[in-house]
PDB file of C-alpha atoms and ligand atoms in Angstrom:
ATOM      1  CA  UNK O   1       0.221   0.163  -0.084  1.00  0.00           C
ATOM      2  CA  UNK O   2       1.191   3.735  -0.689  1.00  0.00           C
ATOM      3  CA  UNK O   3       1.747   6.083   1.955  1.00  0.00           C
ATOM      4  CA  UNK O   4       1.689   9.712   1.760  1.00  0.00           C
ATOM      5  CA  UNK O   5       3.255  12.017   4.674  1.00  0.00           C
ATOM      6  CA  UNK O   6       2.447  15.459   4.716  1.00  0.00           C
ATOM      7  CA  UNK O   7       5.780  17.306   5.924  1.00  0.00           C
ATOM      8  CA  UNK O   8       5.396  20.689   4.433  1.00  0.00           C
ATOM      9  CA  UNK O   9       4.432  22.804   7.359  1.00  0.00           C
ATOM     10  CA  UNK O  10       6.457  25.475   9.047  1.00  0.00           C
ATOM     11  CA  UNK O  11       5.805  24.551  12.821  1.00  0.00           C
ATOM     12  CA  UNK O  12       4.455  28.279  13.706  1.00  0.00           C
ATOM     13  CA  UNK O  13       2.761  26.879  16.835  1.00  0.00           C
ATOM     14  CA  UNK O  14       6.182  25.197  17.970  1.00  0.00           C
ATOM     15  CA  UNK O  15       7.851  28.646  17.673  1.00  0.00           C
ATOM     16  CA  UNK O  16      10.773  27.232  16.062  1.00  0.00           C
ATOM     17  CA  UNK O  17      12.799  28.795  13.319  1.00  0.00           C
ATOM     18  CA  UNK O  18      12.643  25.925  11.052  1.00  0.00           C
ATOM     19  CA  UNK O  19      10.142  22.964  10.207  1.00  0.00           C
ATOM     20  CA  UNK O  20       9.446  21.329  13.362  1.00  0.00           C
ATOM     21  CA  UNK O  21       9.826  18.024  11.902  1.00  0.00           C
ATOM     22  CA  UNK O  22      13.597  18.712  11.587  1.00  0.00           C
ATOM     23  CA  UNK O  23      13.942  19.171  15.348  1.00  0.00           C
ATOM     24  CA  UNK O  24      15.716  16.320  17.007  1.00  0.00           C
ATOM     25  CA  UNK O  25      14.025  13.694  19.518  1.00  0.00           C
ATOM     26  CA  UNK O  26      16.591  11.628  21.259  1.00  0.00           C
ATOM     27  CA  UNK O  27      19.230  12.757  18.727  1.00  0.00           C
ATOM     28  CA  UNK O  28      17.355  12.032  15.765  1.00  0.00           C
ATOM     29  CA  UNK O  29      15.147  14.298  13.435  1.00  0.00           C
ATOM     30  CA  UNK O  30      11.533  13.938  14.478  1.00  0.00           C
ATOM     31  CA  UNK O  31      10.720  13.063  10.782  1.00  0.00           C
ATOM     32  CA  UNK O  32      13.196  10.198  10.780  1.00  0.00           C
ATOM     33  CA  UNK O  33      11.186   8.503  13.720  1.00  0.00           C
ATOM     34  CA  UNK O  34       7.951   8.767  11.761  1.00  0.00           C
ATOM     35  CA  UNK O  35       9.541   7.220   8.481  1.00  0.00           C
ATOM     36  CA  UNK O  36      11.307   4.391  10.650  1.00  0.00           C
ATOM     37  CA  UNK O  37       7.637   3.143  11.864  1.00  0.00           C
ATOM     38  CA  UNK O  38       6.360   3.308   8.136  1.00  0.00           C
ATOM     39  CA  UNK O  39       9.307   1.431   7.158  1.00  0.00           C
ATOM     40  CA  UNK O  40       8.812  -1.357   9.624  1.00  0.00           C
ATOM     41  CA  UNK O  41       5.076  -1.484   8.493  1.00  0.00           C
ATOM     42  CA  UNK O  42       4.715  -4.543   6.421  1.00  0.00           C
ATOM     43  CA  UNK O  43       1.848  -3.127   4.291  1.00  0.00           C
ATOM     44  CA  UNK O  44       3.617  -0.086   3.108  1.00  0.00           C
ATOM     45  CA  UNK O  45       5.451  -0.594   0.062  1.00  0.00           C
ATOM     46  CA  UNK O  46       6.055   3.119  -1.330  1.00  0.00           C
ATOM     47  CA  UNK O  47       6.363   6.415   0.608  1.00  0.00           C
ATOM     48  CA  UNK O  48       5.929   9.869  -0.791  1.00  0.00           C
ATOM     49  CA  UNK O  49       7.011  12.756   1.421  1.00  0.00           C
ATOM     50  CA  UNK O  50       5.460  16.284   0.651  1.00  0.00           C
ATOM     51  CA  UNK O  51       7.814  19.195   1.875  1.00  0.00           C
ATOM     52  CA  UNK O  52       8.788  22.483   1.041  1.00  0.00           C
ATOM     53  CA  UNK O  53      11.803  22.562  -1.542  1.00  0.00           C
ATOM     54  CA  UNK O  54      13.923  24.427   1.017  1.00  0.00           C
ATOM     55  CA  UNK O  55      13.599  21.401   3.356  1.00  0.00           C
ATOM     56  CA  UNK O  56      14.428  18.924   0.565  1.00  0.00           C
ATOM     57  CA  UNK O  57      18.259  18.587   1.352  1.00  0.00           C
ATOM     58  CA  UNK O  58      17.581  17.730   4.994  1.00  0.00           C
ATOM     59  CA  UNK O  59      14.736  15.224   3.968  1.00  0.00           C
ATOM     60  CA  UNK O  60      17.135  13.676   1.638  1.00  0.00           C
ATOM     61  CA  UNK O  61      19.761  13.346   4.333  1.00  0.00           C
ATOM     62  CA  UNK O  62      17.450  12.051   6.697  1.00  0.00           C
ATOM     63  CA  UNK O  63      16.216   9.249   4.155  1.00  0.00           C
ATOM     64  CA  UNK O  64      19.810   8.153   3.289  1.00  0.00           C
ATOM     65  CA  UNK O  65      20.590   7.786   7.027  1.00  0.00           C
ATOM     66  CA  UNK O  66      17.882   5.314   7.459  1.00  0.00           C
ATOM     67  CA  UNK O  67      18.816   3.371   4.382  1.00  0.00           C
ATOM     68  CA  UNK O  68      15.227   2.409   3.832  1.00  0.00           C
ATOM     69  CA  UNK O  69      14.334  -0.431   1.710  1.00  0.00           C
ATOM     70  CA  UNK O  70      11.160   1.026   0.455  1.00  0.00           C
ATOM     71  CA  UNK O  71      11.113   3.652  -2.365  1.00  0.00           C
ATOM     72  CA  UNK O  72      10.935   7.254  -1.109  1.00  0.00           C
ATOM     73  CA  UNK O  73       9.735  10.250  -3.367  1.00  0.00           C
ATOM     74  CA  UNK O  74       9.748  13.952  -2.372  1.00  0.00           C
ATOM     75  CA  UNK O  75       6.923  15.639  -3.633  1.00  0.00           C
ATOM     76  CA  UNK O  76       6.490  19.675  -3.423  1.00  0.00           C
ATOM     77  CA  UNK O  77       3.916  20.595  -0.788  1.00  0.00           C
ATOM     78  CA  UNK O  78       1.596  23.482  -0.900  1.00  0.00           C
ATOM     79  CA  UNK O  79       0.441  26.300   1.343  1.00  0.00           C
ATOM     80  CA  UNK O  80      -1.874  24.434   3.589  1.00  0.00           C
ATOM     81  CA  UNK O  81      -2.042  20.882   4.569  1.00  0.00           C
ATOM     82  CA  UNK O  82      -4.926  20.317   2.221  1.00  0.00           C
ATOM     83  CA  UNK O  83      -2.942  21.373  -0.717  1.00  0.00           C
ATOM     84  CA  UNK O  84      -0.116  19.570   0.370  1.00  0.00           C
ATOM     85  CA  UNK O  85      -2.111  16.226   0.072  1.00  0.00           C
ATOM     86  CA  UNK O  86      -3.694  17.159  -3.252  1.00  0.00           C
ATOM     87  CA  UNK O  87      -0.262  17.371  -4.380  1.00  0.00           C
ATOM     88  CA  UNK O  88       0.660  14.026  -3.134  1.00  0.00           C
ATOM     89  CA  UNK O  89      -2.152  12.451  -4.643  1.00  0.00           C
ATOM     90  CA  UNK O  90      -1.191  13.920  -7.986  1.00  0.00           C
ATOM     91  CA  UNK O  91       2.193  12.180  -7.539  1.00  0.00           C
ATOM     92  CA  UNK O  92       1.044   8.915  -6.644  1.00  0.00           C
ATOM     93  CA  UNK O  93       1.939   6.045  -9.149  1.00  0.00           C
ATOM     94  CA  UNK O  94      -0.815   5.011 -11.427  1.00  0.00           C
ATOM     95  CA  UNK O  95      -1.192   1.627  -9.686  1.00  0.00           C
ATOM     96  CA  UNK O  96      -2.220   3.102  -6.359  1.00  0.00           C
ATOM     97  CA  UNK O  97      -5.666   2.303  -5.751  1.00  0.00           C
ATOM     98  CA  UNK O  98      -5.687   2.905  -1.715  1.00  0.00           C
ATOM     99  CA  UNK O  99      -3.618   5.088   0.229  1.00  0.00           C
ATOM    100  CA  UNK O 100      -2.584   5.823   3.635  1.00  0.00           C
ATOM    101  CA  UNK O 101      -2.078   9.517   4.688  1.00  0.00           C
ATOM    102  CA  UNK O 102      -0.069  10.043   8.000  1.00  0.00           C
ATOM    103  CA  UNK O 103       1.297  13.582   9.398  1.00  0.00           C
ATOM    104  CA  UNK O 104       4.751  13.893   9.562  1.00  0.00           C
ATOM    105  CA  UNK O 105       4.364  15.233  12.868  1.00  0.00           C
ATOM    106  CA  UNK O 106       2.872  12.228  14.331  1.00  0.00           C
ATOM    107  CA  UNK O 107       6.148  10.606  14.984  1.00  0.00           C
ATOM    108  CA  UNK O 108       4.931   8.043  17.593  1.00  0.00           C
ATOM    109  CA  UNK O 109       2.621   6.149  15.599  1.00  0.00           C
ATOM    110  CA  UNK O 110       3.743   2.278  15.754  1.00  0.00           C
ATOM    111  CA  UNK O 111       4.147   0.123  12.738  1.00  0.00           C
ATOM    112  CA  UNK O 112       1.301  -1.928  14.091  1.00  0.00           C
ATOM    113  CA  UNK O 113      -0.982   1.029  13.913  1.00  0.00           C
ATOM    114  CA  UNK O 114      -0.035   1.433  10.162  1.00  0.00           C
ATOM    115  CA  UNK O 115      -0.554  -2.506   9.697  1.00  0.00           C
ATOM    116  CA  UNK O 116      -4.148  -2.311  11.302  1.00  0.00           C
ATOM    117  CA  UNK O 117      -5.124   0.613   9.365  1.00  0.00           C
ATOM    118  CA  UNK O 118      -3.786  -0.874   6.057  1.00  0.00           C
ATOM    119  CA  UNK O 119      -5.644  -4.039   6.761  1.00  0.00           C
ATOM    120  CA  UNK O 120      -8.856  -2.377   7.529  1.00  0.00           C
ATOM    121  CA  UNK O 121      -8.688  -0.323   4.469  1.00  0.00           C
ATOM    122  CA  UNK O 122      -9.057  -3.407   2.381  1.00  0.00           C
ATOM    123  CA  UNK O 123     -12.811  -3.699   3.294  1.00  0.00           C
ATOM    124  CA  UNK O 124     -13.932   0.165   3.638  1.00  0.00           C
ATOM    125  CA  UNK O 125     -13.699   3.257   1.330  1.00  0.00           C
ATOM    126  CA  UNK O 126     -12.526   5.439   4.031  1.00  0.00           C
ATOM    127  CA  UNK O 127     -10.938   5.466   7.544  1.00  0.00           C
ATOM    128  CA  UNK O 128      -9.283   7.446  10.361  1.00  0.00           C
ATOM    129  CA  UNK O 129      -7.667   6.072  13.323  1.00  0.00           C
ATOM    130  CA  UNK O 130      -9.134   7.888  16.496  1.00  0.00           C
ATOM    131  CA  UNK O 131      -9.358   7.767  20.276  1.00  0.00           C
ATOM    132  CA  UNK O 132     -12.348   8.348  22.701  1.00  0.00           C
ATOM    133  CA  UNK O 133     -12.173  11.751  23.925  1.00  0.00           C
ATOM    134  CA  UNK O 134     -11.273  12.073  27.629  1.00  0.00           C
ATOM    135  CA  UNK O 135     -12.103  15.657  28.240  1.00  0.00           C
ATOM    136  CA  UNK O 136     -15.673  17.175  28.277  1.00  0.00           C
ATOM    137  CA  UNK O 137     -15.672  19.452  25.371  1.00  0.00           C
ATOM    138  CA  UNK O 138     -17.512  22.717  25.000  1.00  0.00           C
ATOM    139  CA  UNK O 139     -18.865  24.538  22.156  1.00  0.00           C
ATOM    140  CA  UNK O 140     -18.319  28.260  22.439  1.00  0.00           C
ATOM    141  CA  UNK O 141     -19.280  31.391  21.001  1.00  0.00           C
ATOM    142  CA  UNK O 142     -17.413  34.464  19.840  1.00  0.00           C
ATOM    143  CA  UNK O 143     -18.095  35.975  23.443  1.00  0.00           C
ATOM    144  CA  UNK O 144     -16.410  32.893  24.817  1.00  0.00           C
ATOM    145  CA  UNK O 145     -20.071  31.837  26.357  1.00  0.00           C
ATOM    146  CA  UNK O 146     -20.412  27.900  26.339  1.00  0.00           C
ATOM    147  CA  UNK O 147     -23.370  27.114  23.874  1.00  0.00           C
ATOM    148  CA  UNK O 148     -23.260  23.432  24.155  1.00  0.00           C
ATOM    149  CA  UNK O 149     -21.967  20.147  25.745  1.00  0.00           C
ATOM    150  CA  UNK O 150     -21.875  17.339  23.318  1.00  0.00           C
ATOM    151  CA  UNK O 151     -22.366  14.100  24.668  1.00  0.00           C
ATOM    152  CA  UNK O 152     -18.887  12.768  25.246  1.00  0.00           C
ATOM    153  CA  UNK O 153     -19.645   9.207  24.351  1.00  0.00           C
ATOM    154  CA  UNK O 154     -20.214  10.141  20.910  1.00  0.00           C
ATOM    155  CA  UNK O 155     -16.896  12.247  20.328  1.00  0.00           C
ATOM    156  CA  UNK O 156     -13.499  10.801  19.114  1.00  0.00           C
ATOM    157  CA  UNK O 157     -10.224  12.444  18.781  1.00  0.00           C
ATOM    158  CA  UNK O 158      -9.231  12.130  15.035  1.00  0.00           C
ATOM    159  CA  UNK O 159      -5.442  11.092  14.314  1.00  0.00           C
ATOM    160  CA  UNK O 160      -3.539   9.762  11.439  1.00  0.00           C
ATOM    161  CA  UNK O 161      -3.166   7.640   9.614  1.00  0.00           C
ATOM    162  CA  UNK O 162      -6.302   8.016   7.385  1.00  0.00           C
ATOM    163  CA  UNK O 163      -7.071   5.750   4.626  1.00  0.00           C
ATOM    164  CA  UNK O 164      -8.921   6.092   1.342  1.00  0.00           C
ATOM    165  CA  UNK O 165      -9.650   4.718  -1.983  1.00  0.00           C
ATOM    166  CA  UNK O 166      -7.496   6.992  -3.947  1.00  0.00           C
ATOM    167  CA  UNK O 167      -9.932   7.654  -6.775  1.00  0.00           C
ATOM    168  CA  UNK O 168     -12.886   8.597  -4.361  1.00  0.00           C
ATOM    169  CA  UNK O 169     -10.442  10.896  -2.427  1.00  0.00           C
ATOM    170  CA  UNK O 170      -9.219  12.719  -5.439  1.00  0.00           C
ATOM    171  CA  UNK O 171     -12.708  13.345  -6.578  1.00  0.00           C
ATOM    172  CA  UNK O 172     -13.547  14.632  -2.783  1.00  0.00           C
ATOM    173  CA  UNK O 173     -10.245  16.932  -3.204  1.00  0.00           C
ATOM    174  CA  UNK O 174     -11.447  18.107  -6.663  1.00  0.00           C
ATOM    175  CA  UNK O 175     -14.877  18.906  -5.201  1.00  0.00           C
ATOM    176  CA  UNK O 176     -13.234  20.646  -2.253  1.00  0.00           C
ATOM    177  CA  UNK O 177     -11.078  22.981  -4.494  1.00  0.00           C
ATOM    178  CA  UNK O 178     -14.128  23.760  -6.768  1.00  0.00           C
ATOM    179  CA  UNK O 179     -16.394  24.859  -3.702  1.00  0.00           C
ATOM    180  CA  UNK O 180     -13.620  26.399  -1.598  1.00  0.00           C
ATOM    181  CA  UNK O 181     -13.987  23.982   1.301  1.00  0.00           C
ATOM    182  CA  UNK O 182     -11.237  24.391   3.809  1.00  0.00           C
ATOM    183  CA  UNK O 183     -10.673  21.369   6.068  1.00  0.00           C
ATOM    184  CA  UNK O 184      -7.728  20.409   8.518  1.00  0.00           C
ATOM    185  CA  UNK O 185      -8.078  16.559   7.510  1.00  0.00           C
ATOM    186  CA  UNK O 186      -8.910  14.450   4.455  1.00  0.00           C
ATOM    187  CA  UNK O 187     -11.714  12.606   6.417  1.00  0.00           C
ATOM    188  CA  UNK O 188     -13.625  15.889   6.452  1.00  0.00           C
ATOM    189  CA  UNK O 189     -13.605  16.281   2.686  1.00  0.00           C
ATOM    190  CA  UNK O 190     -14.729  12.403   2.426  1.00  0.00           C
ATOM    191  CA  UNK O 191     -17.628  13.279   4.794  1.00  0.00           C
ATOM    192  CA  UNK O 192     -18.585  16.482   3.069  1.00  0.00           C
ATOM    193  CA  UNK O 193     -19.071  14.498  -0.047  1.00  0.00           C
ATOM    194  CA  UNK O 194     -21.431  11.967   1.810  1.00  0.00           C
ATOM    195  CA  UNK O 195     -19.047   9.352   1.871  1.00  0.00           C
ATOM    196  CA  UNK O 196     -18.647   6.895   4.884  1.00  0.00           C
ATOM    197  CA  UNK O 197     -15.726   7.344   7.149  1.00  0.00           C
ATOM    198  CA  UNK O 198     -14.613   4.379   9.534  1.00  0.00           C
ATOM    199  CA  UNK O 199     -13.116   4.415  12.742  1.00  0.00           C
ATOM    200  CA  UNK O 200     -10.319   2.238  13.553  1.00  0.00           C
ATOM    201  CA  UNK O 201      -8.953   2.216  17.158  1.00  0.00           C
ATOM    202  CA  UNK O 202      -5.971   4.780  17.453  1.00  0.00           C
ATOM    203  CA  UNK O 203      -3.212   4.972  20.046  1.00  0.00           C
ATOM    204  CA  UNK O 204      -3.450   7.136  23.152  1.00  0.00           C
ATOM    205  CA  UNK O 205       0.469   7.777  22.537  1.00  0.00           C
ATOM    206  CA  UNK O 206       0.177   8.981  18.755  1.00  0.00           C
ATOM    207  CA  UNK O 207       0.284  12.629  19.767  1.00  0.00           C
ATOM    208  CA  UNK O 208       0.758  15.304  16.998  1.00  0.00           C
ATOM    209  CA  UNK O 209       3.783  17.373  17.976  1.00  0.00           C
ATOM    210  CA  UNK O 210       2.419  20.781  17.780  1.00  0.00           C
ATOM    211  CA  UNK O 211       3.669  22.842  20.675  1.00  0.00           C
ATOM    212  CA  UNK O 212       6.950  22.578  22.940  1.00  0.00           C
ATOM    213  CA  UNK O 213       5.399  20.492  25.470  1.00  0.00           C
ATOM    214  CA  UNK O 214       4.368  17.882  22.941  1.00  0.00           C
ATOM    215  CA  UNK O 215       8.110  17.479  22.069  1.00  0.00           C
ATOM    216  CA  UNK O 216       9.100  17.056  25.913  1.00  0.00           C
ATOM    217  CA  UNK O 217       6.251  14.251  26.012  1.00  0.00           C
ATOM    218  CA  UNK O 218       7.379  12.520  22.862  1.00  0.00           C
ATOM    219  CA  UNK O 219      10.889  12.339  24.144  1.00  0.00           C
ATOM    220  CA  UNK O 220       9.796  10.872  27.451  1.00  0.00           C
ATOM    221  CA  UNK O 221       7.846   8.288  25.425  1.00  0.00           C
ATOM    222  CA  UNK O 222      10.361   7.297  23.060  1.00  0.00           C
ATOM    223  CA  UNK O 223      12.904   7.069  25.809  1.00  0.00           C
ATOM    224  CA  UNK O 224      10.588   4.501  27.485  1.00  0.00           C
ATOM    225  CA  UNK O 225      10.222   2.673  24.378  1.00  0.00           C
ATOM    226  CA  UNK O 226      13.970   2.245  23.611  1.00  0.00           C
ATOM    227  CA  UNK O 227      15.079   1.567  27.251  1.00  0.00           C
TER     228      UNK O 227
HETATM  229  N1  LIG D 301       1.556  20.196   6.887  1.00  0.00           N
HETATM  230  C1  LIG D 301       1.973  20.152   5.376  1.00  0.00           C
HETATM  231  N2  LIG D 301       1.584  21.180   4.447  1.00  0.00           N
HETATM  232  C2  LIG D 301       1.346  22.399   5.095  1.00  0.00           C
HETATM  233  C3  LIG D 301       1.111  22.630   6.220  1.00  0.00           C
HETATM  234  C4  LIG D 301       1.217  21.338   7.204  1.00  0.00           C
HETATM  235  O1  LIG D 301       2.228  19.033   4.858  1.00  0.00           O
HETATM  236  N3  LIG D 301       1.242  23.444   4.223  1.00  0.00           N
HETATM  237  C5  LIG D 301       1.950  18.988   7.442  1.00  0.00           C
HETATM  238  C6  LIG D 301       2.815  19.345   8.495  1.00  0.00           C
HETATM  239  O2  LIG D 301       4.298  19.270   8.091  1.00  0.00           O
HETATM  240  C7  LIG D 301       2.481  18.248   9.664  1.00  0.00           C
HETATM  241  C8  LIG D 301       0.956  17.892   9.269  1.00  0.00           C
HETATM  242  O3  LIG D 301       0.648  18.680   8.035  1.00  0.00           O
HETATM  243  O4  LIG D 301       3.146  16.977   9.397  1.00  0.00           O
HETATM  244  C9  LIG D 301       0.056  18.584  10.653  1.00  0.00           C
HETATM  245  O5  LIG D 301       0.109  19.811  10.499  1.00  0.00           O
HETATM  246  P1  LIG D 301       0.565  20.945  11.713  1.00  0.00           P
HETATM  247  O6  LIG D 301       0.763  20.021  12.992  1.00  0.00           O
HETATM  248  O7  LIG D 301      -0.473  21.794  11.865  1.00  0.00           O
HETATM  249  O8  LIG D 301       1.956  21.171  11.273  1.00  0.00           O
HETATM  250  P2  LIG D 301       2.548  22.730  10.995  1.00  0.00           P
HETATM  251  O9  LIG D 301       1.383  23.394   9.763  1.00  0.00           O
HETATM  252  O10 LIG D 301       3.953  22.622  10.486  1.00  0.00           O
HETATM  253  O11 LIG D 301       2.159  23.599  12.249  1.00  0.00           O
HETATM  254  P3  LIG D 301       1.549  24.984  12.487  1.00  0.00           P
HETATM  255  O12 LIG D 301       0.235  24.901  12.079  1.00  0.00           O
HETATM  256  O13 LIG D 301       1.751  25.121  14.069  1.00  0.00           O
HETATM  257  O14 LIG D 301       2.330  25.932  11.868  1.00  0.00           O
HETATM  258 MG1  LIG D 302      -0.540  23.580  10.461  1.00  0.00          MG
END
């Protein structure tokens, strides 16, 4: 199965000077942990990484240090995650019928999670990995007054990998561009097009490294795994 890794962000919320995926975790760049898990997944046979061209020399060095057995392609990312995934979909080899999409910033996802997602994708057109929400979530208006408290038992926090039939996801992205939909994950496009998105059990440790505290947490979890 083919895997696309959006890695073309700038890491604004991390407050660092460069792409947060190039920051080090236990001495290795964040992106190299993500790639190592993808390499270890038995179902993934091809990896495309969407990045900003300025980061390509660093990405190439990371890929070559890992000496991956799987083919890796660097693809020019866009101004938003949505655009980066769009570019990635265009760059897939013609034989790609199903694709997993996994944020480079989720560097703690395990090979087992990739395998579980890939297997589930053989029997449904679209899926996301997700975990039950632990906090009580409030819907708030612009004056910061709470408007609603949705029933927590129906709430799941979306993670990646997310997986789709390539033909369907491409159609959803085209429709999204025509209609000006702005979304933060690919499942949202699938939903807006009326297509079903299956939930696959995610991992509590599969956090997205977004702010400095996430970096510290990720390092803690990785250190425990490597001990
Ligand atoms: N991403 C991307 N193309 C963009 C923006 C984001 O490929 N134009 C990727 C990021 O590299 C990341 C994933 O999408 O792996 C999730 O995005 P996010 O965590 O928001 O990363 P950044 O956009 O880099 O962070 P921020 O929003 O804080 O700037
Ligand atoms: Mg972002």
